[in-house]
Amino acid sequence: MSMAVASLRLLARGGRRRVRFPAPLSVPGGRAAFLSGAAEEVPQADAPTPPGRKVLESFREEFEIGGRVISFETGKMARFANGSVVISMDDTHVLSTVAAAKSSEPVRDFLPLTVDYQEKQYAQGVIPTTYMRREGAPKERELLCGRIIDRPIRPLFPPGFYHEVQIMVNVISSDGKQDPDVMAANASSAALMLSDIPWNGPIGVIRVGRIDGNFVLNPTVDELGMSDLNLVYACSRDKTLMIDVQAREITERDLQAGMKLAHAEAVKCIDPQLRLAERAGKKKKEYRISLISDKSYEKIRTLSEAPIEEVFTDSTYAKFERGEALENITQSVKAKLEEECDEDSLKFLHKAVDTVRKQVIRKRIIEKGLRVDGRQLDEVRPLYCESSTYPILHGSALFSRGDTQVLCTVTLGAPGDAQRLDSIVGPPTKRFMLHYSFPPFSINEVAKRGGLNRREVGHGTLAEKALLAVLPPEGEFPYTVRVNSEVMASDGSTSMASVCGGSMALMDAGIPVREHVAGVSVGLVSEVDQTTGDISSYRILTDILGLEDHLGDMDFKIAGTRRGITAIQLDIKPAGIPLDIICESLEPARKARNQILDRMDQEISSARAFNDGSSPRLATLSFSSDSLRKLLFHRKKIEQETGARVSVSDGTVTIVAKTQPIMDKAVEKVEFLVGREIEVGRTYKGVVSSIKEYGAFVEFNGGQQGLLHISELSHEKVSKVSDVVSVGQVLSLTCIGQDLRGNIKLSLKATLPHAHEKKDLASKHTDPLPSQEVVGWTVVENMRSKDANAEPSISKDEDNMIEDTPGCSTPAVIIRSAAECDAQDVTDDPKKKRPKVAKSSPKPSKPASERQEVKRASAKKTSGASTAKKNKKEKADSSNDVLDVIPEQNKSNITNYSSPSNFRSGSMKLGDVVTAKVYQIRAYGLVLELSDGVRGMHKFAENGHKDFEVGEELLVKCSSFNAKGIPVFSLLD
């Protein structure tokens, strides 16, 4: 046997021969028999059995709401959970699981229900952008969705059930169309129905929107963007459990209609859950219920009821004095129970005393209409409003209602400061934020401050929704706005106080909100008929205290303007409240809200001047993507040097500064670094990069270069450029145009005031003297455009016609660029390098009728020989004689006629009419000579050749310039 096994091992390792094994023996546990020396196949036994096919029994229920099919499915995933359901709508799938602890702590007197909602990025096919590339702590949206699930489910657990319950919701996939929060709440209800946990469900949850006055059931995310209502409604078959509203000033009447429609549609989710529970649900388990015995409760009630009634009869007790009195009563009852050694009663002492207190207060309110602090049922506590509490802040306000006090501050930032949202649905950023903070000192307690708190996130989001409706559009007000609500003292409804304080702080910051927003909390105290379970009597309380919130049945927070409601949040304690009572609560809330708005308007009724005080300045600059590359490397440096905040996104640079001088400095640095489109007449700051004999080249506007001609240095005559400017000097220069080469012309004297002597001289002489005239080419307004119907450009042969003419030189007014000058320097000195020159065509900064006349650069004479000067002077004199013979009637018809007394070719511009002499006749045209010796040309039209003679005087008009600056003339009849 051992030899056979060894041979088989050898064959398995390296042998070329294949051995086919027979099917395994049918006898379980049998051993394979091998025949040594057998050349044929060896039979094998005890081979592993292939796995069978597992069948997952799943159950599915489908129903339809608002034209969309929704399905519940169980049995396929999370089979070990106490209850698990996958809800589906289109391509969005959400898994909800529930589990409960097997035992509860004996001293616990509350339900430790935990709802964990999570949106992982794989649901939308995205890898997280965090450093670890995985999801971290719960985000604000996840906490808010968890509250949406928790609030309608918690009241339906039976009293005394204190076992720990955990609901975990995971978004498996999302198509981005449906918000998964409502689906998650329905799935959690179905999972509880399938589990063995005692729960008095199911519930139905639905979202309702309104577009163009028509209600929409389960609207998509895109439809919500067009809707003026976002109502999330949860209910049982006949009662309301939870309401959450964000609206754009919807009226109470329209809201009631929306809630009634939502209730009728939400109950459609209940029957499918019941059918699914009948098919796949577990039998409810008998959990231990922690309830005080009737005997122990009666004993504690007898000892504490009378002292508690005495405390609440006296309305002079403040919040903490009342609490101390109740604590003394509890300690007195405890001492008596310890004397009797009643351990069972001591175990539930605090819960029993709280129940007695609750019954005393509720009985006084229902039977006598008396509240804890002596107010009427619809009376609002005294108000205190103060705006601009701290003027150095962008905006601040202090609001107090009774003992509740909130300090709200506003901080403005750049658009880049907007909060980034990593949600799988909704917008990627949020530019308005309200952060609510509830420190422990506000209730005179000691506690550790941690991270995100579900209660703080929920209250802050409610106030944020309320104020969002009155904010200006982003196009009119591009700032990012952050409101901080710091609770200074809490005695009920601090979230609604945050709405009031935040509205005043926004106006104090100069934000153009349309009107104030105020909020108030409405409570309910009801009496239930024990036989039917229906409410027999009830009282609606306006502006409830913290104690009334704790001992009452609901906390109905309603915020809005005088026009309508902007936000609502309803939390209840019993297992549902009839919708009619909730609708009835809207009217007293509206009256109380208007009273608060009147008091707020007395303090501040409109937005302050935005740039008044410490309001920040914001500037938005647009650049090309290529231009912004420099800024990305120098942004931090600009922020450190100026103190401004610079953000770059999508070709836009946004600068936020505390003061205007800081803003000006930051804008100047950004424009100098990046550069902007050059405008004629605008002043720029530049640095002198090189000096030539005819002027200086200046680097400005993000690395572009312009020419500062010697004639533009000063109003006085300058003999040497280096006497006025030096390399590296920073100058403020005005763009005056562009020369024929495309170089940008700059002027220093345009930024300097004129001397008094020149002003006096200009007042005495109406006509400028020839020596005072500034010479140069045409202004930008008269430059040829690409679409202008001007004379065609001159061909290469025509250029040669001019250049090859003996004695003909290009006009002296042509200005060479820095690169051309350096090229000449390199020719003289090969060691010099050619700098790069960035060019940009300037555009006028004002309309043509208001544009400033651009000063023209002086001409530089190219001929230096004295004999040439003498000849030119003689030619000019002869041309003057020719111009004198032009008839007067012809002169009157010529608009831009230049007389010989003050004409110089350097000042020629388009449209000028002069007399020229035919210098040479060529095949394609004429070479013309002007009075000062400068030559131009006239191109023959097709079939337009005429007989000309050398020396013939012609009346011509300057129609264009060629690429080398040579004027091209047209003949005038």
JSON list of N, CA and C in Angstrom, two decimals, residues 774-803:
[
{"chain": "A", "resi": 774, "resn": "VAL", "atom": "N", "xyz": [1.58, 116.63, -29.68]},
{"chain": "A", "resi": 774, "resn": "VAL", "atom": "CA", "xyz": [2.12, 115.31, -29.39]},
{"chain": "A", "resi": 774, "resn": "VAL", "atom": "C", "xyz": [1.93, 114.45, -30.62]},
{"chain": "A", "resi": 775, "resn": "VAL", "atom": "N", "xyz": [3.02, 113.87, -31.08]},
{"chain": "A", "resi": 775, "resn": "VAL", "atom": "CA", "xyz": [3.01, 113.15, -32.34]},
{"chain": "A", "resi": 775, "resn": "VAL", "atom": "C", "xyz": [2.83, 111.67, -32.07]},
{"chain": "A", "resi": 776, "resn": "GLY", "atom": "N", "xyz": [2.09, 111.00, -32.94]},
{"chain": "A", "resi": 776, "resn": "GLY", "atom": "CA", "xyz": [1.92, 109.55, -32.79]},
{"chain": "A", "resi": 776, "resn": "GLY", "atom": "C", "xyz": [0.94, 109.04, -33.79]},
{"chain": "A", "resi": 777, "resn": "TRP", "atom": "N", "xyz": [0.74, 107.71, -33.77]},
{"chain": "A", "resi": 777, "resn": "TRP", "atom": "CA", "xyz": [-0.22, 107.13, -34.70]},
{"chain": "A", "resi": 777, "resn": "TRP", "atom": "C", "xyz": [-1.63, 107.28, -34.16]},
{"chain": "A", "resi": 778, "resn": "THR", "atom": "N", "xyz": [-2.57, 106.70, -34.85]},
{"chain": "A", "resi": 778, "resn": "THR", "atom": "CA", "xyz": [-3.99, 106.89, -34.55]},
{"chain": "A", "resi": 778, "resn": "THR", "atom": "C", "xyz": [-4.36, 106.33, -33.19]},
{"chain": "A", "resi": 779, "resn": "VAL", "atom": "N", "xyz": [-5.45, 106.85, -32.63]},
{"chain": "A", "resi": 779, "resn": "VAL", "atom": "CA", "xyz": [-5.98, 106.35, -31.37]},
{"chain": "A", "resi": 779, "resn": "VAL", "atom": "C", "xyz": [-6.69, 105.04, -31.61]},
{"chain": "A", "resi": 780, "resn": "VAL", "atom": "N", "xyz": [-7.03, 104.35, -30.52]},
{"chain": "A", "resi": 780, "resn": "VAL", "atom": "CA", "xyz": [-7.60, 103.02, -30.65]},
{"chain": "A", "resi": 780, "resn": "VAL", "atom": "C", "xyz": [-8.94, 103.05, -31.35]},
{"chain": "A", "resi": 781, "resn": "GLU", "atom": "N", "xyz": [-9.70, 104.14, -31.17]},
{"chain": "A", "resi": 781, "resn": "GLU", "atom": "CA", "xyz": [-11.02, 104.20, -31.79]},
{"chain": "A", "resi": 781, "resn": "GLU", "atom": "C", "xyz": [-10.93, 104.13, -33.31]},
{"chain": "A", "resi": 782, "resn": "ASN", "atom": "N", "xyz": [-9.85, 104.66, -33.88]},
{"chain": "A", "resi": 782, "resn": "ASN", "atom": "CA", "xyz": [-9.71, 104.70, -35.34]},
{"chain": "A", "resi": 782, "resn": "ASN", "atom": "C", "xyz": [-8.89, 103.55, -35.90]},
{"chain": "A", "resi": 783, "resn": "MET", "atom": "N", "xyz": [-8.53, 102.60, -35.03]},
{"chain": "A", "resi": 783, "resn": "MET", "atom": "CA", "xyz": [-7.76, 101.46, -35.53]},
{"chain": "A", "resi": 783, "resn": "MET", "atom": "C", "xyz": [-8.66, 100.58, -36.39]},
{"chain": "A", "resi": 784, "resn": "ARG", "atom": "N", "xyz": [-8.08, 99.96, -37.41]},
{"chain": "A", "resi": 784, "resn": "ARG", "atom": "CA", "xyz": [-8.84, 99.12, -38.31]},
{"chain": "A", "resi": 784, "resn": "ARG", "atom": "C", "xyz": [-9.29, 97.84, -37.62]},
{"chain": "A", "resi": 785, "resn": "SER", "atom": "N", "xyz": [-10.55, 97.46, -37.75]},
{"chain": "A", "resi": 785, "resn": "SER", "atom": "CA", "xyz": [-11.04, 96.18, -37.25]},
{"chain": "A", "resi": 785, "resn": "SER", "atom": "C", "xyz": [-10.97, 95.15, -38.35]},
{"chain": "A", "resi": 786, "resn": "LYS", "atom": "N", "xyz": [-11.14, 93.90, -37.98]},
{"chain": "A", "resi": 786, "resn": "LYS", "atom": "CA", "xyz": [-11.02, 92.82, -38.96]},
{"chain": "A", "resi": 786, "resn": "LYS", "atom": "C", "xyz": [-12.15, 92.88, -39.98]},
{"chain": "A", "resi": 787, "resn": "ASP", "atom": "N", "xyz": [-13.31, 93.38, -39.55]},
{"chain": "A", "resi": 787, "resn": "ASP", "atom": "CA", "xyz": [-14.47, 93.39, -40.43]},
{"chain": "A", "resi": 787, "resn": "ASP", "atom": "C", "xyz": [-14.67, 94.72, -41.13]},
{"chain": "A", "resi": 788, "resn": "ALA", "atom": "N", "xyz": [-13.76, 95.66, -40.92]},
{"chain": "A", "resi": 788, "resn": "ALA", "atom": "CA", "xyz": [-13.96, 96.97, -41.53]},
{"chain": "A", "resi": 788, "resn": "ALA", "atom": "C", "xyz": [-13.73, 96.88, -43.02]},
{"chain": "A", "resi": 789, "resn": "ASN", "atom": "N", "xyz": [-14.49, 97.68, -43.75]},
{"chain": "A", "resi": 789, "resn": "ASN", "atom": "CA", "xyz": [-14.36, 97.73, -45.21]},
{"chain": "A", "resi": 789, "resn": "ASN", "atom": "C", "xyz": [-13.27, 98.71, -45.58]},
{"chain": "A", "resi": 790, "resn": "ALA", "atom": "N", "xyz": [-12.06, 98.37, -45.27]},
{"chain": "A", "resi": 790, "resn": "ALA", "atom": "CA", "xyz": [-10.93, 99.25, -45.57]},
{"chain": "A", "resi": 790, "resn": "ALA", "atom": "C", "xyz": [-10.23, 98.75, -46.81]},
{"chain": "A", "resi": 791, "resn": "GLU", "atom": "N", "xyz": [-9.19, 99.50, -47.19]},
{"chain": "A", "resi": 791, "resn": "GLU", "atom": "CA", "xyz": [-8.41, 99.11, -48.35]},
{"chain": "A", "resi": 791, "resn": "GLU", "atom": "C", "xyz": [-7.73, 97.78, -48.08]},
{"chain": "A", "resi": 792, "resn": "PRO", "atom": "N", "xyz": [-7.60, 96.95, -49.10]},
{"chain": "A", "resi": 792, "resn": "PRO", "atom": "CA", "xyz": [-6.93, 95.67, -48.88]},
{"chain": "A", "resi": 792, "resn": "PRO", "atom": "C", "xyz": [-5.48, 95.86, -48.49]},
{"chain": "A", "resi": 793, "resn": "SER", "atom": "N", "xyz": [-4.96, 94.86, -47.80]},
{"chain": "A", "resi": 793, "resn": "SER", "atom": "CA", "xyz": [-3.58, 94.95, -47.34]},
{"chain": "A", "resi": 793, "resn": "SER", "atom": "C", "xyz": [-2.63, 94.86, -48.53]},
{"chain": "A", "resi": 794, "resn": "ILE", "atom": "N", "xyz": [-1.45, 95.32, -48.32]},
{"chain": "A", "resi": 794, "resn": "ILE", "atom": "CA", "xyz": [-0.46, 95.40, -49.39]},
{"chain": "A", "resi": 794, "resn": "ILE", "atom": "C", "xyz": [0.26, 94.08, -49.52]},
{"chain": "A", "resi": 795, "resn": "SER", "atom": "N", "xyz": [0.44, 93.65, -50.73]},
{"chain": "A", "resi": 795, "resn": "SER", "atom": "CA", "xyz": [1.10, 92.37, -50.98]},
{"chain": "A", "resi": 795, "resn": "SER", "atom": "C", "xyz": [2.60, 92.50, -50.77]},
{"chain": "A", "resi": 796, "resn": "LYS", "atom": "N", "xyz": [3.22, 91.35, -50.85]},
{"chain": "A", "resi": 796, "resn": "LYS", "atom": "CA", "xyz": [4.67, 91.32, -50.63]},
{"chain": "A", "resi": 796, "resn": "LYS", "atom": "C", "xyz": [5.41, 92.12, -51.70]},
{"chain": "A", "resi": 797, "resn": "ASP", "atom": "N", "xyz": [4.92, 92.01, -52.94]},
{"chain": "A", "resi": 797, "resn": "ASP", "atom": "CA", "xyz": [5.56, 92.76, -54.01]},
{"chain": "A", "resi": 797, "resn": "ASP", "atom": "C", "xyz": [5.42, 94.25, -53.79]},
{"chain": "A", "resi": 798, "resn": "GLU", "atom": "N", "xyz": [4.27, 94.66, -53.25]},
{"chain": "A", "resi": 798, "resn": "GLU", "atom": "CA", "xyz": [4.06, 96.08, -53.01]},
{"chain": "A", "resi": 798, "resn": "GLU", "atom": "C", "xyz": [4.94, 96.57, -51.89]},
{"chain": "A", "resi": 799, "resn": "ASP", "atom": "N", "xyz": [5.17, 95.71, -50.87]},
{"chain": "A", "resi": 799, "resn": "ASP", "atom": "CA", "xyz": [6.10, 96.09, -49.81]},
{"chain": "A", "resi": 799, "resn": "ASP", "atom": "C", "xyz": [7.48, 96.31, -50.38]},
{"chain": "A", "resi": 800, "resn": "ASN", "atom": "N", "xyz": [7.89, 95.40, -51.27]},
{"chain": "A", "resi": 800, "resn": "ASN", "atom": "CA", "xyz": [9.21, 95.54, -51.88]},
{"chain": "A", "resi": 800, "resn": "ASN", "atom": "C", "xyz": [9.29, 96.79, -52.75]},
{"chain": "A", "resi": 801, "resn": "MET", "atom": "N", "xyz": [8.12, 97.15, -53.31]},
{"chain": "A", "resi": 801, "resn": "MET", "atom": "CA", "xyz": [8.11, 98.36, -54.13]},
{"chain": "A", "resi": 801, "resn": "MET", "atom": "C", "xyz": [8.51, 99.57, -53.31]},
{"chain": "A", "resi": 802, "resn": "ILE", "atom": "N", "xyz": [8.07, 99.59, -52.07]},
{"chain": "A", "resi": 802, "resn": "ILE", "atom": "CA", "xyz": [8.42, 100.73, -51.22]},
{"chain": "A", "resi": 802, "resn": "ILE", "atom": "C", "xyz": [9.83, 100.59, -50.69]},
{"chain": "A", "resi": 803, "resn": "GLU", "atom": "N", "xyz": [10.17, 99.36, -50.26]},
{"chain": "A", "resi": 803, "resn": "GLU", "atom": "CA", "xyz": [11.46, 99.20, -49.59]},
{"chain": "A", "resi": 803, "resn": "GLU", "atom": "C", "xyz": [12.63, 99.32, -50.57]}
]
